[in-house]
Amino acid sequence: MTERQRGSGPAGQSRRRYFTVRGGELLFAVAGLPLAVLGGAYALAVLYAGALLSLTVLGLPFVVAALHGTRGLGTIHRRLVGRLLGEHVEPPAPLPTQDGVFARGRAVLVDPVAWRALLYLLLRLPLGLLGFAAVVVLPLGCGWLVGFPLWVRLLEPGDRPPGLLDAVAALLGLAVLAAVPGANRALGAANRRLARLLLGPARAQQRVRALESARATLLAENTDRLRRLERDLHDGTQARLVALAITLSLADDVLDPVAAQADLTRLRTLVDRARGQTDDTIAELRRLTRGIHPVALDGGLGEALPGLAAGSAVPVTVRLDLRERPDGAIEQAVYFCAAELLTNVTKHSGARTAELSATATDGRVRLTVRDDGRGGASFGAGPAARGGTGLAGLRERLAAVDGVLRVESPPGGPTVVTAELPNSL
């Protein structure tokens, strides 16, 4: 193996990543220090002055005004992190609109965004000092250590033979130089994580946003489904019923008592046609109502999932542990999820066998579909994704009922898709 081949392996790539330093991280460490010092001093002043004024009438107005300023500083820091560190942090929700001075002041005092931004300013100060030290102080110290033999000879008159101290200083300087990229990258990662935790929306707000988005998607899908159902009923089923009514009217004309003799051949033809139209209408209605509420769910998932697996073109092994029966909406979501996943296995995986397992215990429902196919399934639309899987849409529909979908599908397989939902809404 050549030297170039060794350097292009995972170890060589890891070394290159270690010694790679982004310009934005360096600029953030240097240019961000004044802002970190200003923010830290502001936070300390707010806490100190707020504690001193807490027993006076000026205490609450001072804290309210200071927290307003904290929100503004948090916005500046969030934009700086996004611009220099490449970390996009979702802006938090604005303050709720309140009528009256006291109501607005109370809203500010209980605002979690402002208090989390204040905590960020406090923690950003030591991180800013450490980052500046890693970018500026450590390289300067490295230069001093490496050049220690020269500085000593310039400062001390007379001849000074090389000694152990000179070698130790040079080695220590090189060690410090090697630690600079890693320290800078570690502090950059710490700043990104701190911004994500404290400058974005609170976890409860993120959860509310995700649920609102998922339910808006579900509402739009249900609206489209109702429109399609209305169109199909109008253009298909209604037309079939009109044709059936015309056929029955013609048969009635044949049986008109005024007529001298009924044409039995024509009557049989009309009856057979009416029977066929009735069968077609019933089949059409079954097709349209199948997506509203599956009849198989009347007996619960324990009866519906084996029947679903039995209809798959790929042999499916079913394992069930349903100690609790979920709510109707959850059962329906699990059923349609299983149906779509088994359809994906049949159409896209190239699998020979599959396994479907479902458990309902401790207030959670878990559905897992595993196949031994070619793998490569994903939520995206890139080359690794199997076209038409609909996994992204399925994830959004599950999110509407507070469920999550996970996909593990390395190239070559196997593919394991797991859906987890609460037992009730």
XYZ file of C-alpha atoms in Angstrom:
425
model
C 0.000 0.000 0.000
C 1.457 3.354 -1.016
C 1.777 6.390 1.210
C -0.924 8.165 -0.778
C -3.325 5.243 -0.301
C -2.676 5.210 3.432
C -3.370 8.926 3.655
C -6.646 8.586 1.795
C -8.114 6.027 4.221
C -10.426 6.730 7.179
C -7.480 7.469 9.482
C -6.023 9.974 7.008
C -9.390 11.656 6.535
C -9.832 11.858 10.310
C -6.431 13.535 10.674
C -7.256 16.029 7.939
C -10.573 16.862 9.585
C -8.810 17.373 12.900
C -6.330 19.878 11.480
C -8.970 21.661 9.365
C -10.056 24.955 10.921
C -12.972 26.940 9.517
C -12.509 30.624 8.957
C -15.904 31.343 10.498
C -14.871 29.656 13.753
C -11.688 31.750 13.927
C -13.593 34.960 13.184
C -16.288 34.044 15.726
C -13.648 33.480 18.421
C -11.951 36.834 17.749
C -14.779 39.144 16.684
C -17.282 37.535 19.022
C -15.233 38.227 22.155
C -16.342 41.881 22.581
C -19.959 40.853 22.147
C -19.489 37.992 24.620
C -17.927 40.335 27.186
C -20.674 42.909 26.645
C -23.415 40.276 26.966
C -21.852 38.681 30.046
C -21.414 42.061 31.736
C -25.012 42.928 30.874
C -26.318 39.668 32.359
C -24.269 40.069 35.545
C -25.414 43.682 35.897
C -29.052 42.656 35.447
C -28.811 39.986 38.126
C -26.863 42.184 40.549
C -28.993 45.324 40.107
C -32.183 43.306 40.038
C -31.296 41.706 43.387
C -30.483 45.103 44.911
C -33.646 46.758 43.608
C -35.955 43.820 44.301
C -37.152 45.365 47.561
C -37.940 48.739 45.974
C -40.604 49.944 43.561
C -37.959 50.181 40.843
C -37.126 46.485 40.997
C -39.839 45.029 38.753
C -39.744 47.791 36.092
C -35.942 47.434 35.916
C -36.120 43.650 35.467
C -38.853 43.975 32.803
C -36.787 46.477 30.802
C -33.652 44.378 31.232
C -35.382 41.226 29.998
C -36.572 43.110 26.920
C -32.938 43.959 26.241
C -31.951 40.335 26.818
C -34.264 39.234 24.029
C -32.606 41.734 21.670
C -29.086 40.579 22.570
C -30.178 36.977 22.074
C -31.303 37.864 18.543
C -27.907 39.417 17.763
C -26.055 36.357 19.074
C -28.359 34.009 17.155
C -27.620 35.815 13.886
C -23.890 35.832 14.609
C -23.892 32.089 15.247
C -25.799 31.511 12.027
C -23.522 33.755 9.958
C -20.109 32.631 11.263
C -20.675 29.119 12.640
C -23.276 28.028 10.088
C -25.724 26.930 12.800
C -29.307 27.862 11.925
C -31.297 28.429 15.097
C -35.037 28.826 14.758
C -36.217 32.179 16.143
C -38.389 31.834 19.242
C -42.009 32.860 19.311
C -42.649 36.575 19.900
C -44.103 37.826 23.136
C -47.871 37.406 23.305
C -49.796 40.639 22.867
C -51.330 41.832 26.119
C -53.602 44.755 26.980
C -52.460 46.947 29.812
C -49.079 47.821 31.299
C -49.235 45.293 34.128
C -50.264 42.443 31.807
C -47.388 43.229 29.426
C -44.938 43.407 32.302
C -46.121 40.080 33.679
C -45.769 38.502 30.220
C -42.129 39.641 30.113
C -41.378 38.389 33.628
C -42.663 34.882 32.845
C -41.171 34.797 29.339
C -38.932 31.683 29.141
C -37.187 32.990 26.016
C -35.811 36.037 27.828
C -34.587 34.033 30.830
C -32.955 31.430 28.603
C -31.246 34.214 26.641
C -29.985 35.654 29.940
C -28.508 32.273 30.833
C -26.908 32.124 27.384
C -25.204 35.490 27.937
C -23.787 34.244 31.240
C -22.420 31.021 29.742
C -21.216 32.678 26.549
C -18.728 34.839 28.501
C -16.410 31.996 29.631
C -16.779 30.278 26.254
C -15.835 33.520 24.516
C -12.742 33.928 26.686
C -11.717 30.319 26.072
C -12.266 30.702 22.328
C -10.122 33.838 22.173
C -7.431 32.062 24.158
C -7.522 29.086 21.786
C -7.181 31.272 18.693
C -4.815 33.982 19.918
C -3.164 33.089 23.239
C -2.285 29.467 22.464
C -0.552 30.253 19.119
C 1.399 33.066 20.782
C 2.427 30.721 23.583
C 3.394 28.126 21.009
C 5.632 30.632 19.229
C 7.257 31.603 22.496
C 7.915 27.979 23.491
C 9.291 26.949 20.106
C 11.571 30.019 20.022
C 12.545 29.692 23.696
C 16.207 28.831 22.948
C 16.495 31.936 20.775
C 14.771 34.258 23.255
C 17.022 33.075 26.087
C 20.183 33.682 24.076
C 18.997 37.122 23.023
C 18.185 38.137 26.601
C 21.177 36.562 28.377
C 24.703 37.707 27.463
C 27.434 35.143 26.858
C 27.457 31.689 25.417
C 24.783 29.270 26.593
C 25.086 25.643 25.483
C 21.891 23.832 24.346
C 20.234 21.954 27.175
C 17.328 19.724 28.039
C 15.123 22.737 28.762
C 15.470 23.953 25.174
C 14.322 20.601 23.781
C 11.417 20.318 26.240
C 10.247 23.865 25.423
C 10.309 23.169 21.673
C 8.429 19.869 22.049
C 5.897 21.477 24.339
C 5.379 24.272 21.815
C 4.718 21.762 19.027
C 2.278 19.905 21.281
C 0.421 23.158 21.975
C 0.345 23.922 18.252
C -1.176 20.486 17.531
C -3.857 21.108 20.187
C -4.966 24.453 18.723
C -7.209 23.093 15.878
C -8.898 20.555 18.137
C -9.531 23.123 20.856
C -10.965 25.576 18.339
C -13.276 22.940 16.835
C -14.430 21.765 20.274
C -15.247 25.324 21.365
C -17.065 25.965 18.079
C -19.196 22.855 18.654
C -19.891 23.979 22.231
C -21.030 27.402 20.997
C -23.336 25.802 18.437
C -24.884 23.500 21.008
C -25.325 26.327 23.512
C -27.089 28.455 20.888
C -29.387 25.579 19.929
C -30.326 24.912 23.537
C -30.869 28.467 24.772
C -31.471 30.833 21.829
C -34.095 28.845 19.939
C -37.657 28.019 20.906
C -38.185 26.104 24.122
C -38.813 22.374 23.773
C -42.500 22.831 24.514
C -42.738 25.536 21.825
C -40.940 23.303 19.316
C -43.348 20.495 20.106
C -46.354 22.797 19.648
C -44.967 24.038 16.327
C -44.324 20.494 15.101
C -47.827 19.388 16.083
C -49.399 22.456 14.469
C -47.495 21.838 11.244
C -48.316 18.115 11.222
C -51.996 18.682 11.915
C -52.172 21.369 9.248
C -50.705 18.849 6.803
C -53.175 16.203 7.946
C -56.089 18.644 7.612
C -55.008 19.521 4.068
C -54.720 15.830 3.173
C -58.152 15.081 4.638
C -59.637 18.014 2.720
C -58.143 16.719 -0.528
C -59.380 13.224 0.284
C -62.929 14.488 0.875
C -62.845 16.431 -2.392
C -61.696 13.331 -4.277
C -64.410 11.296 -2.569
C -67.032 13.881 -3.517
C -65.766 13.917 -7.129
C -65.738 10.124 -7.342
C -69.253 9.899 -5.905
C -70.509 12.534 -8.345
C -68.733 11.283 -11.477
C -68.725 7.552 -10.782
C -71.248 6.228 -8.287
C -73.934 8.765 -9.082
C -73.602 8.055 -12.801
C -73.892 4.313 -12.133
C -77.045 4.849 -10.075
C -78.564 7.019 -12.818
C -77.832 4.278 -15.366
C -79.394 1.724 -13.015
C -82.519 3.873 -12.671
C -82.821 4.160 -16.468
C -82.432 0.399 -16.851
C -85.160 -0.236 -14.259
C -87.379 2.303 -16.015
C -86.945 0.455 -19.310
C -87.789 -2.824 -17.561
C -90.909 -1.225 -16.145
C -91.918 -0.159 -19.643
C -91.583 -3.763 -20.801
C -93.927 -4.853 -17.980
C -96.488 -2.167 -18.850
C -99.938 -3.847 -18.566
C -101.113 -1.869 -21.600
C -98.656 -3.826 -23.744
C -100.168 -6.906 -25.391
C -97.389 -9.250 -24.422
C -94.201 -8.745 -22.376
C -90.940 -9.269 -24.275
C -89.335 -11.784 -21.902
C -86.014 -11.807 -23.745
C -85.679 -8.027 -23.538
C -86.851 -8.110 -19.919
C -84.186 -10.677 -18.986
C -81.541 -8.576 -20.733
C -82.591 -5.481 -18.772
C -82.658 -7.367 -15.468
C -79.189 -8.808 -16.109
C -77.944 -5.337 -16.960
C -79.476 -3.906 -13.761
C -77.879 -6.692 -11.723
C -74.470 -5.948 -13.243
C -74.873 -2.210 -12.633
C -75.836 -2.930 -9.027
C -72.746 -5.082 -8.516
C -70.519 -2.394 -10.058
C -72.056 0.280 -7.831
C -71.558 -1.819 -4.698
C -67.919 -2.470 -5.659
C -67.398 1.246 -6.306
C -68.881 2.168 -2.917
C -66.677 -0.398 -1.171
C -63.605 1.055 -2.864
C -64.533 4.569 -1.855
C -65.320 3.707 1.746
C -62.259 1.498 2.258
C -60.066 4.526 3.088
C -62.537 6.026 5.568
C -62.587 3.285 8.174
C -61.369 -0.248 7.449
C -63.915 -2.875 8.403
C -61.035 -5.105 9.500
C -60.391 -2.772 12.442
C -63.742 -3.619 14.022
C -61.977 -6.517 15.759
C -58.882 -4.463 16.624
C -55.314 -4.614 15.372
C -55.008 -8.229 16.498
C -57.376 -9.255 13.690
C -56.592 -6.508 11.159
C -52.800 -6.817 10.916
C -52.672 -10.593 10.203
C -55.293 -10.123 7.488
C -53.231 -7.285 6.032
C -50.094 -9.417 6.034
C -51.928 -12.345 4.447
C -52.747 -10.184 1.431
C -49.097 -9.243 0.804
C -47.320 -10.687 -2.235
C -44.155 -11.066 -0.094
C -44.421 -13.701 2.681
C -44.800 -11.837 5.979
C -44.213 -13.217 9.465
C -46.480 -11.531 12.025
C -45.574 -11.124 15.709
C -48.082 -9.362 17.956
C -48.035 -8.400 21.622
C -51.134 -6.230 21.992
C -51.828 -6.156 25.704
C -53.695 -2.851 25.438
C -56.136 -1.711 22.771
C -55.285 1.758 21.442
C -57.794 4.491 20.672
C -59.618 4.290 17.362
C -57.586 7.084 15.741
C -54.325 5.411 16.783
C -55.488 2.022 15.509
C -56.393 3.546 12.183
C -53.009 5.306 11.916
C -51.147 2.073 12.729
C -53.242 0.099 10.222
C -52.665 2.497 7.336
C -48.964 2.771 8.276
C -48.622 -1.015 8.127
C -50.519 -1.142 4.831
C -48.256 1.447 3.209
C -45.060 -0.122 4.536
C -46.058 -3.579 3.272
C -46.930 -2.043 -0.087
C -43.461 -0.472 -0.202
C -41.899 -3.850 0.563
C -43.787 -5.424 -2.328
C -43.170 -2.672 -4.866
C -39.707 -1.328 -4.107
C -37.592 -3.568 -1.872
C -37.051 -6.705 -3.927
C -37.373 -8.650 -0.682
C -38.022 -12.378 -0.402
C -39.406 -12.264 3.147
C -40.651 -9.637 5.562
C -41.593 -9.438 9.213
C -44.286 -7.320 10.846
C -44.313 -6.924 14.619
C -46.581 -4.778 16.765
C -46.643 -4.178 20.502
C -49.009 -2.138 22.642
C -47.751 -1.874 26.217
C -47.097 0.833 28.809
C -49.148 3.416 26.932
C -47.117 3.148 23.690
C -47.742 1.394 20.387
C -44.780 0.255 18.309
C -45.022 -1.080 14.762
C -41.937 -2.511 13.042
C -41.711 -3.751 9.453
C -38.469 -5.462 8.456
C -37.520 -6.838 5.036
C -34.442 -8.533 3.562
C -34.479 -6.429 0.398
C -31.894 -4.227 -1.269
C -32.115 -1.362 1.253
C -31.563 2.292 0.442
C -34.934 3.565 1.695
C -34.927 7.096 3.078
C -37.144 10.112 3.649
C -35.420 12.149 0.939
C -35.587 12.050 -2.803
C -31.894 11.475 -3.452
C -30.284 8.467 -5.115
C -30.492 6.502 -1.891
C -34.243 6.860 -1.710
C -36.516 4.333 -3.290
C -38.858 6.246 -5.495
C -42.459 6.343 -4.435
C -41.995 5.094 -0.897
C -43.952 7.985 0.565
C -42.000 7.738 3.821
C -41.859 11.517 4.244
C -45.627 11.815 3.926
C -46.100 8.884 6.269
C -43.863 10.560 8.845
C -45.962 13.736 8.632
C -49.216 11.807 9.077
C -47.842 10.030 12.133
C -46.618 13.322 13.593
C -50.232 14.537 13.526
C -51.038 11.922 16.189
C -47.781 12.570 18.082
C -46.045 9.598 16.481
C -42.520 9.219 15.112
C -41.124 7.183 12.226
C -37.552 5.860 12.073
C -35.885 4.237 9.071
C -32.739 2.099 9.088
C -31.937 0.987 5.555
C -28.253 0.683 4.623
C -27.448 -0.148 0.986
C -27.791 -3.886 0.588
C -30.366 -4.109 3.379
C -31.987 -5.066 5.559
C -34.573 -2.304 5.904
C -36.191 -1.740 9.308
C -38.946 0.875 9.628
C -40.300 1.569 13.104
C -43.328 3.665 14.019
C -44.009 4.667 17.628
C -47.250 6.257 18.751
C -49.013 6.978 22.039
C -51.776 4.605 23.012
C -54.246 7.464 23.159
C -54.441 11.096 22.108
